């Protein structure tokens, strides 16, 4: 039989079709279409099956990428899905929103001369085929363990942990303060990157598996909230996956003016037909250079903003956000002002303009990133709405939960044992952004899966130490 792989020499890289910018500006639907079968097989067959697959070693989940590419290239899609779902709880989500250019595809050995294999698009194709063929089923436990685990937070870390623990036979309860599950997948990442039905489909599978969701349930001290102590009494172990939500401040005068808003406040509601924060017809200035800033730019365009300008203090090549997302934003009509930082938000009651200081790049710091310094030049940009997308810090969980014994780092992220995911409170584990700081979905999934193993080990050890055999 002829070798089905190594087609990169003759077969050029092709990405899935992107909807025209003029069309996608009008809705929040995903911008990429899926691969058709022939294209997915053809693109998967470009893999060189190299001896040391850097794509896999640079994937936080250690996905067996060359193996499922080979299966996909030869039409063995059911086996490809089975293999890919062994290491990834939500491959259809990673296929859509992982920054592949920085992870698997960026490290593909053919990338330099032939452009990488389009791993993310093939991953999405395999998983969507699996859904449409009915191959994706709830991972039911073989036996029930009579031990329960409480999970705080239903973002990707909490959901991955829930799925993994439930398949091992634990009774799993997820506590979520929002009305719907999904964390930032639902209440942050816009539909043009990840449509909401993709998340709902997974939540339904988790419910069918027996995971119990307590939605609209805050864990904390306010009215209607459940205390952390109460939760500890209810469950044999806890997993904390609360993410990071405290918006970083611009720390300039005028920040409390009306019309100066935070990125998540804006994004959470942006897709509603009548959002509380509506940028339609307005001149919008977005401050920041990360993926959240790009999401704000592109959401404001879809709401019908008159003009959207993104202001970032470094230049294009030194911004933290994905290059592809900047390109998408530019195609859709977003404008960029590089090397500029806000000095003041100006207005009487409502913001009217932003005074900007021009910056220049200095010497690289210890991370190799160029520092910035003001040049002494200023400019003014008119604005009816300013969206600050400057990153997020963790809430003060020990204070919120009145648990001084919950150790935190100097950044207020939770301290956990190395590789063990256990916090300073025995039996209480943590993962995702609340441990790493603002990070990526794929790392949150990894943390959820690994923490589930650690919790399983902890509870198995505990139960064998009691006279009854179970806690
Ligand atoms: C706008 C935006 C765009 C992004 N785009 C991407 C992207 O394209 N690709 C990518 O890989 N990553 C992206 N990220 C990052 C990614 O979303 C996060 O790294 C990931 O969601 C972290 O998962 P998590 O489970 O740790 O936390 P989260 O997803 O934040 O979930 C935490 C959950 O805990 C709940 N919670 C918090 N406190 C309590 C409490 N006291 N009681 C009850 N519930 C509580 C929250 O309501 C939330 O549902 C983006 C982030 C943002 C903000």
Coordinates of C-alpha atoms and ligand atoms in Angstrom, one line a residue:
X1 CA 0.0 0.0 0.0
X2 CA 1.3 3.5 -0.9
X3 CA 2.4 5.6 2.1
X4 CA -0.6 7.7 2.9
X5 CA 1.3 10.4 4.8
X6 CA 4.1 12.9 4.1
X7 CA 2.1 14.8 1.5
X8 CA 3.5 18.1 2.6
X9 CA 6.0 18.2 -0.2
X10 CA 3.3 18.5 -2.9
X11 CA 0.1 19.4 -1.0
X12 CA 0.1 23.0 0.2
X13 CA -1.3 24.1 3.5
X14 CA -5.0 25.0 3.4
X15 CA -7.0 26.5 6.2
X16 CA -10.8 26.2 6.5
X17 CA -12.8 28.8 4.6
X18 CA -13.2 32.0 6.5
X19 CA -16.5 33.9 5.9
X20 CA -16.1 37.2 4.2
X21 CA -15.4 40.1 6.6
X22 CA -18.4 42.1 5.4
X23 CA -20.7 39.2 6.2
X24 CA -19.2 38.2 9.6
X25 CA -19.3 41.9 10.9
X26 CA -23.1 41.5 11.0
X27 CA -23.4 38.5 13.3
X28 CA -21.7 36.6 16.2
X29 CA -21.5 33.3 14.3
X30 CA -18.2 31.5 14.1
X31 CA -16.0 32.9 11.3
X32 CA -14.5 29.6 10.1
X33 CA -16.4 26.9 8.3
X34 CA -15.4 23.3 9.1
X35 CA -13.3 21.2 6.7
X36 CA -15.2 19.0 4.2
X37 CA -14.1 15.3 4.4
X38 CA -11.7 15.3 1.4
X39 CA -9.9 18.5 2.6
X40 CA -9.5 17.1 6.2
X41 CA -8.0 13.9 4.9
X42 CA -5.7 15.7 2.5
X43 CA -4.5 18.1 5.1
X44 CA -4.0 15.4 7.8
X45 CA -1.9 13.5 5.2
X46 CA 0.6 16.4 5.2
X47 CA 1.9 15.2 8.6
X48 CA 5.5 14.1 8.3
X49 CA 5.1 11.5 11.1
X50 CA 8.4 12.8 12.5
X51 CA 10.3 10.7 15.1
X52 CA 10.0 13.3 17.9
X53 CA 6.6 15.0 17.5
X54 CA 7.1 18.5 18.9
X55 CA 3.4 19.1 18.2
X56 CA 2.5 16.6 21.0
X57 CA 5.2 17.7 23.4
X58 CA 4.1 21.3 23.1
X59 CA 0.5 20.4 23.7
X60 CA -0.4 20.9 27.4
X61 CA -2.5 17.8 27.1
X62 CA 0.2 15.7 25.3
X63 CA -2.3 14.9 22.6
X64 CA -1.1 12.0 20.3
X65 CA -1.5 14.3 17.3
X66 CA 0.6 12.4 14.6
X67 CA -1.4 9.2 15.4
X68 CA -4.8 10.7 15.0
X69 CA -3.7 12.6 12.0
X70 CA -2.7 9.3 10.4
X71 CA -6.0 7.7 11.3
X72 CA -7.9 10.7 9.9
X73 CA -5.9 10.7 6.7
X74 CA -6.8 7.1 6.1
X75 CA -10.5 7.5 6.8
X76 CA -10.5 5.8 10.2
X77 CA -12.3 8.7 11.9
X78 CA -14.0 6.7 14.7
X79 CA -10.6 5.5 15.9
X80 CA -9.2 9.0 15.4
X81 CA -11.9 10.4 17.7
X82 CA -11.4 7.7 20.2
X83 CA -7.6 8.4 20.4
X84 CA -8.0 12.2 20.5
X85 CA -10.6 12.0 23.3
X86 CA -8.4 9.8 25.4
X87 CA -6.2 12.8 26.3
X88 CA -8.6 15.7 25.7
X89 CA -12.0 16.2 27.5
X90 CA -13.2 18.8 24.9
X91 CA -11.3 18.4 21.6
X92 CA -14.1 20.3 19.7
X93 CA -13.4 23.3 21.9
X94 CA -9.6 23.2 21.6
X95 CA -9.9 22.7 17.9
X96 CA -11.6 26.0 17.7
X97 CA -9.9 28.3 20.2
X98 CA -6.5 27.0 21.2
X99 CA -3.7 29.3 20.0
X100 CA -2.3 26.6 17.8
X101 CA 0.2 29.0 16.3
X102 CA 1.9 29.1 19.7
X103 CA 1.4 25.5 20.6
X104 CA 1.1 22.4 18.3
X105 CA 1.2 24.1 14.9
X106 CA 3.9 26.5 15.9
X107 CA 6.1 23.6 16.7
X108 CA 5.3 21.4 13.7
X109 CA 8.6 20.4 12.1
X110 CA 7.4 21.2 8.6
X111 CA 6.3 24.7 9.7
X112 CA 9.6 26.4 8.7
X113 CA 9.7 25.5 5.0
X114 CA 6.2 24.1 4.2
X115 CA 3.8 25.7 6.7
X116 CA 2.5 23.5 9.5
X117 CA -0.2 20.8 9.3
X118 CA -3.6 22.5 10.2
X119 CA -3.9 20.4 13.3
X120 CA -6.7 22.5 15.0
X121 CA -9.0 22.4 12.0
X122 CA -8.5 18.6 11.6
X123 CA -9.1 18.1 15.4
X124 CA -12.4 20.1 15.0
X125 CA -13.4 18.0 11.9
X126 CA -12.8 14.7 13.7
X127 CA -14.8 15.7 16.8
X128 CA -17.7 17.3 14.8
X129 CA -17.9 14.1 12.7
X130 CA -17.9 12.1 16.0
X131 CA -20.8 14.2 17.3
X132 CA -22.8 13.9 14.1
X133 CA -22.2 10.1 13.9
X134 CA -23.3 9.6 17.5
X135 CA -19.9 8.4 18.6
X136 CA -19.7 10.9 21.5
X137 CA -21.4 9.3 24.5
X138 CA -21.4 10.1 28.2
X139 CA -18.5 8.3 29.9
X140 CA -20.5 6.3 32.4
X141 CA -18.9 4.9 35.5
X142 CA -18.6 1.1 35.8
X143 CA -19.2 1.2 39.6
X144 CA -20.4 3.9 42.0
X145 CA -18.0 4.9 44.8
X146 CA -20.4 6.4 47.4
X147 CA -18.0 9.3 47.8
X148 CA -18.8 12.8 46.7
X149 CA -16.7 15.7 45.4
X150 CA -17.8 19.4 45.3
X151 CA -16.4 21.5 42.5
X152 CA -16.6 25.3 42.6
X153 CA -16.7 26.8 39.2
X154 CA -18.0 25.4 35.9
X155 CA -15.3 26.7 33.5
X156 CA -13.1 24.3 31.5
X157 CA -11.1 23.3 34.6
X158 CA -14.2 22.5 36.7
X159 CA -16.0 20.7 33.8
X160 CA -12.9 18.6 32.9
X161 CA -12.5 17.6 36.5
X162 CA -16.2 16.8 36.8
X163 CA -16.2 14.5 33.8
X164 CA -13.1 12.7 34.8
X165 CA -14.2 12.1 38.4
X166 CA -17.7 11.0 37.4
X167 CA -16.3 8.4 35.0
X168 CA -14.4 7.1 38.0
X169 CA -17.7 6.6 39.9
X170 CA -17.7 9.7 42.2
X171 CA -20.9 11.7 42.9
X172 CA -20.0 15.1 41.5
X173 CA -21.6 18.4 42.3
X174 CA -20.6 21.5 40.4
X175 CA -21.4 24.9 42.1
X176 CA -21.7 27.8 39.7
X177 CA -22.7 31.4 40.6
X178 CA -23.8 32.2 37.0
X179 CA -27.2 31.1 35.6
X180 CA -25.5 28.8 33.1
X181 CA -22.4 26.6 33.1
X182 CA -19.3 27.1 31.1
X183 CA -17.3 29.8 32.8
X184 CA -15.4 32.0 30.3
X185 CA -16.3 29.6 27.5
X186 CA -19.8 31.0 27.8
X187 CA -19.4 34.4 29.6
X188 CA -16.3 35.7 28.0
X189 CA -15.2 34.1 24.7
X190 CA -17.4 35.5 22.0
X191 CA -19.5 33.4 19.6
X192 CA -17.5 34.3 16.6
X193 CA -14.7 32.1 18.1
X194 CA -16.9 29.5 19.9
X195 CA -20.6 29.3 19.5
X196 CA -22.6 28.7 22.6
X197 CA -24.4 25.6 21.4
X198 CA -21.0 23.8 21.3
X199 CA -20.7 24.4 25.1
X200 CA -24.3 23.5 25.8
X201 CA -23.8 20.2 24.0
X202 CA -21.0 19.2 26.4
X203 CA -22.9 20.3 29.4
X204 CA -25.8 18.1 28.3
X205 CA -23.4 15.1 28.1
X206 CA -22.1 15.8 31.6
X207 CA -25.6 15.9 32.9
X208 CA -26.4 12.7 31.1
X209 CA -23.3 11.2 32.8
X210 CA -24.8 12.2 36.2
X211 CA -22.9 15.3 37.1
X212 CA -25.2 17.5 39.3
X213 CA -25.1 21.2 38.6
X214 CA -26.1 23.8 41.2
X215 CA -26.5 26.9 39.0
X216 CA -26.9 30.4 40.4
X217 CA -25.1 29.2 43.5
X218 CA -22.4 31.5 44.8
X219 CA -19.9 30.1 47.3
X220 CA -19.1 32.9 49.6
X221 CA -20.6 35.1 52.2
X222 CA -23.4 37.2 50.5
X223 CA -27.1 36.7 50.6
X224 CA -28.1 33.2 49.3
X225 CA -24.5 32.1 49.2
X226 CA -23.3 28.8 50.6
X227 CA -20.3 29.1 52.8
X228 CA -17.0 27.3 52.1
X229 CA -17.2 25.5 55.5
X230 CA -20.7 24.2 54.6
X231 CA -19.4 22.9 51.3
X232 CA -16.6 21.1 53.1
X233 CA -19.1 19.3 55.3
X234 CA -21.1 18.2 52.4
X235 CA -18.3 16.6 50.4
X236 CA -15.4 14.3 50.9
X237 CA -13.1 16.5 48.7
X238 CA -13.3 19.8 46.9
X239 CA -11.9 21.2 43.7
X240 CA -11.6 25.0 43.4
X241 CA -11.8 26.3 39.8
X242 CA -13.1 29.8 40.2
X243 CA -11.0 31.5 37.6
X244 CA -9.8 35.1 37.8
X245 CA -12.2 38.0 37.4
X246 CA -10.9 41.1 39.1
X247 CA -10.3 43.5 36.3
X248 CA -6.9 45.3 36.4
X249 CA -7.2 49.1 36.6
X250 CA -5.9 51.6 34.1
X251 CA -4.9 53.8 37.1
X252 CA -5.4 57.1 35.3
X253 CA -7.7 60.0 36.1
X254 CA -11.3 59.7 34.7
X255 CA -11.6 56.0 35.1
X256 CA -14.9 56.3 37.0
X257 CA -16.5 58.4 34.2
X258 CA -19.7 56.9 32.7
X259 CA -18.8 55.1 29.4
X260 CA -15.5 53.7 30.8
X261 CA -16.3 50.0 31.1
X262 CA -14.5 46.8 31.8
X263 CA -14.0 44.2 29.2
X264 CA -15.9 41.4 30.8
X265 CA -18.9 43.6 31.7
X266 CA -19.0 44.4 28.0
X267 CA -18.4 40.9 26.6
X268 CA -20.8 39.1 28.9
X269 CA -23.7 40.8 27.4
X270 CA -22.4 41.8 24.0
X271 CA -24.4 39.1 22.1
X272 CA -27.7 39.9 23.7
X273 CA -30.2 41.6 21.3
X274 CA -30.5 44.5 23.8
X275 CA -27.2 44.6 25.7
X276 CA -26.9 46.9 28.8
X277 CA -23.6 48.1 27.3
X278 CA -24.4 48.9 23.7
X279 CA -21.7 50.3 21.5
X280 CA -23.9 50.8 18.4
X281 CA -23.2 54.1 16.7
X282 CA -20.5 55.0 19.2
X283 CA -16.8 55.8 18.8
X284 CA -15.2 53.0 20.8
X285 CA -11.6 52.9 22.2
X286 CA -10.4 49.6 23.5
X287 CA -7.3 49.7 25.8
X288 CA -5.1 46.6 25.7
X289 CA -3.2 44.3 23.4
X290 CA -4.3 40.8 24.4
X291 CA -6.9 38.4 23.1
X292 CA -9.5 39.9 25.4
X293 CA -8.9 43.3 23.7
X294 CA -9.3 41.8 20.3
X295 CA -12.6 40.1 21.4
X296 CA -13.8 43.5 22.5
X297 CA -12.8 45.2 19.3
X298 CA -14.6 42.6 17.2
X299 CA -17.7 42.5 19.4
X300 CA -18.1 46.3 19.2
X301 CA -17.8 46.1 15.4
X302 CA -20.6 43.5 15.4
X303 CA -22.8 45.7 17.6
X304 CA -22.5 48.4 15.0
X305 CA -20.0 50.8 16.5
X306 CA -19.3 53.8 14.4
X307 CA -15.5 53.4 14.8
X308 CA -13.4 51.1 16.9
X309 CA -9.8 51.9 17.8
X310 CA -7.5 49.6 19.8
X311 CA -4.8 51.4 21.7
X312 CA -1.8 49.4 22.8
X313 CA 1.4 50.6 24.5
X314 CA 3.8 48.4 22.6
X315 CA 4.0 47.7 18.9
X316 CA 2.4 45.0 16.8
X317 CA 5.3 42.5 17.1
X318 CA 5.4 42.9 20.9
X319 CA 1.8 42.4 21.7
X320 CA 0.6 39.4 23.8
X321 CA -2.5 38.6 21.6
X322 CA -2.5 36.2 18.7
X323 CA -1.4 37.6 15.4
X324 CA -4.3 35.9 13.7
X325 CA -6.8 37.6 15.9
X326 CA -5.3 41.0 15.1
X327 CA -5.6 40.2 11.4
X328 CA -9.2 39.1 11.8
X329 CA -10.0 42.4 13.7
X330 CA -8.3 44.4 11.0
X331 CA -10.2 42.6 8.2
X332 CA -13.4 43.4 10.0
X333 CA -12.6 47.1 10.3
X334 CA -10.9 47.5 13.6
X335 CA -8.1 50.2 13.7
X336 CA -5.0 50.0 15.8
X337 CA -2.9 52.7 17.5
X338 CA 0.4 51.1 18.5
X339 CA 2.9 52.7 21.0
X340 CA 0.2 54.7 22.8
X341 CA -1.1 54.5 26.4
X342 CA -3.9 56.3 28.2
X343 CA -2.9 59.3 30.3
X344 CA -6.4 60.5 31.1
X345 CA -10.1 59.7 30.3
X346 CA -11.6 63.1 29.7
X347 CA -15.3 64.2 30.2
X348 CA -17.6 65.9 32.7
X349 CA -20.0 63.1 33.6
X350 CA -19.5 60.8 30.6
X351 CA -16.3 60.1 28.8
X352 CA -15.7 62.3 25.7
X353 CA -12.1 61.6 24.8
X354 CA -8.9 59.8 25.8
X355 CA -5.6 61.7 26.2
X356 CA -2.9 59.4 25.0
X357 CA 0.9 59.5 25.6
X358 CA 3.1 58.3 22.9
X359 CA 5.5 55.5 23.9
X360 CA 8.7 54.1 22.5
X361 CA 10.3 50.7 22.9
X362 CA 13.2 50.4 25.3
X363 CA 15.6 47.5 26.0
X364 CA 14.3 43.9 26.4
X365 CA 13.5 42.8 30.0
X366 CA 14.5 39.5 31.5
X367 CA 11.7 37.7 29.5
X368 CA 13.0 39.3 26.3
X369 CA 10.0 41.6 26.1
X370 CA 10.8 45.2 25.2
X371 CA 10.0 47.7 28.0
X372 CA 8.2 50.9 27.1
X373 CA 8.8 54.5 28.0
X374 CA 7.0 57.8 27.2
X375 CA 8.4 60.0 24.4
X376 CA 6.8 63.2 25.9
X377 CA 4.4 63.5 22.9
X378 CA 0.6 63.5 23.5
X379 CA -2.6 63.1 21.3
X380 CA -6.3 63.0 21.9
X381 CA -8.8 60.4 20.6
X382 CA -12.5 61.2 20.8
X383 CA -14.5 58.4 22.4
X384 CA -18.1 57.7 23.5
X385 CA -17.2 54.4 25.1
X386 CA -13.8 53.2 26.5
X387 CA -13.4 49.5 27.1
X388 CA -10.5 48.6 29.4
X389 CA -9.0 45.1 28.6
X390 CA -6.0 45.2 30.8
X391 CA -6.1 41.7 32.3
X392 CA -7.5 40.0 35.4
X393 CA -6.4 39.3 39.0
X394 CA -7.8 36.7 41.4
X395 CA -10.3 37.6 44.0
X396 CA -9.1 37.4 47.6
X397 CA -10.5 33.9 48.3
X398 CA -9.2 33.4 51.8
X399 CA -11.0 36.6 52.8
X400 CA -14.1 35.8 50.8
X401 CA -14.4 32.4 52.3
X402 CA -13.1 33.4 55.7
X403 CA -10.4 30.7 55.5
X404 CA -7.0 32.1 56.4
X405 CA -5.6 28.6 56.1
X406 CA -6.1 28.7 52.3
X407 CA -2.6 29.7 51.2
X408 CA -2.1 32.1 48.3
X409 CA 0.9 33.4 46.3
X410 CA 2.0 37.0 46.2
X411 CA -0.3 37.4 43.2
X412 CA -3.2 36.0 45.2
X413 CA -3.4 32.9 43.1
X414 CA -3.9 29.7 45.1
X415 CA -0.8 27.8 46.2
X416 CA -0.9 24.1 45.4
X417 CA 1.5 21.2 45.9
X418 CA 3.8 20.7 43.0
X419 CA 2.1 18.3 40.5
X420 CA -0.4 17.3 43.2
X421 CA -2.9 20.1 42.9
X422 CA -3.7 20.0 46.6
X423 CA -4.0 23.4 48.4
X424 CA -2.8 24.1 51.9
X425 CA -6.1 22.6 53.2
X426 CA -6.0 18.8 53.1
X427 CA -8.5 17.3 50.7
X428 CA -9.1 20.6 48.9
X429 CA -7.6 20.8 45.4
X430 CA -7.4 23.6 42.9
X431 CA -6.6 24.3 39.2
X432 CA -7.1 26.5 36.1
X433 CA -6.7 30.2 36.2
X434 CA -7.1 30.5 40.0
X435 CA -3.8 28.7 40.3
X436 CA -2.0 29.8 37.0
X437 CA -3.4 33.4 36.7
X438 CA -5.1 34.3 33.4
X439 CA -4.1 31.5 31.1
X440 CA -5.7 29.2 28.4
X441 CA -8.5 26.8 28.1
X442 CA -6.2 23.9 27.2
X443 CA -4.2 24.4 30.5
X444 CA -7.5 24.6 32.4
X445 CA -8.6 21.3 30.9
X446 CA -5.3 19.7 31.8
X447 CA -5.5 20.9 35.4
X448 CA -9.0 19.6 35.7
X449 CA -8.0 16.2 34.4
X450 CA -4.8 16.0 36.5
X451 CA -6.6 17.2 39.6
X452 CA -9.2 14.5 39.2
X453 CA -6.4 11.9 39.3
X454 CA -5.0 13.5 42.4
X455 CA -8.4 13.6 44.1
X456 CA -9.0 10.0 43.2
X457 CA -5.7 9.0 44.7
X458 CA -6.4 11.1 47.8
X459 CA -9.8 9.6 48.4
X460 CA -8.7 6.0 47.6
X461 CA -5.9 6.4 50.1
X462 CA -8.2 7.9 52.7
X463 CA -10.9 5.2 52.2
X464 CA -8.5 2.3 52.6
X465 CA -7.4 3.9 56.0
X466 CA -10.9 3.7 57.5
X467 CA -12.2 0.6 59.1
X468 CA -15.4 0.5 56.9
X469 CA -13.5 0.7 53.7
X470 CA -15.3 3.9 52.7
X471 CA -15.3 7.3 54.4
Ligands
LIG1 C1 -12.4 37.5 26.8 C2 -11.6 36.2 26.9 C3 -11.2 35.5 25.8 C4 -10.4 34.4 25.9 N1 -10.1 33.7 24.7 C5 -9.4 32.5 24.9 C6 -9.1 31.8 23.7 O1 -9.5 32.1 22.6 N2 -8.4 30.6 23.8 C7 -8.0 30.2 25.1 O2 -7.4 29.1 25.2 N3 -8.3 30.9 26.2 C8 -9.0 32.1 26.1 N4 -9.2 32.8 27.2 C9 -8.8 32.3 28.5 C10 -9.7 31.1 29.1 O3 -11.0 31.5 28.9 C11 -9.4 30.8 30.5 O4 -8.0 30.5 30.7 C12 -10.2 29.6 31.0 O5 -11.6 29.8 30.8 C13 -9.9 29.3 32.5 O6 -10.7 28.3 32.9 P1 -11.1 28.1 34.5 O7 -12.0 26.9 34.5 O8 -9.9 28.1 35.3 O9 -12.0 29.4 34.9 P2 -13.2 30.1 34.3 O10 -13.5 29.7 32.9 O11 -13.1 31.6 34.6 O12 -14.4 29.6 35.1 C14 -14.5 29.8 36.5 C15 -16.0 29.7 36.9 O13 -16.1 29.8 38.4 C16 -17.2 30.5 38.7 N5 -17.0 31.1 40.0 C17 -16.1 31.9 40.4 N6 -16.2 32.2 41.7 C18 -17.3 31.5 42.2 C19 -17.9 31.4 43.5 N7 -17.4 32.1 44.5 N8 -19.0 30.6 43.6 C20 -19.5 29.9 42.5 N9 -18.9 30.0 41.3 C21 -17.8 30.8 41.1 C22 -17.3 31.6 37.6 O14 -18.6 32.1 37.5 C23 -16.9 30.8 36.4 O15 -18.0 30.2 35.8 C24 -10.0 33.9 27.2 C25 -10.3 34.7 28.3 C26 -11.1 35.8 28.2 C27 -11.4 36.6 29.4

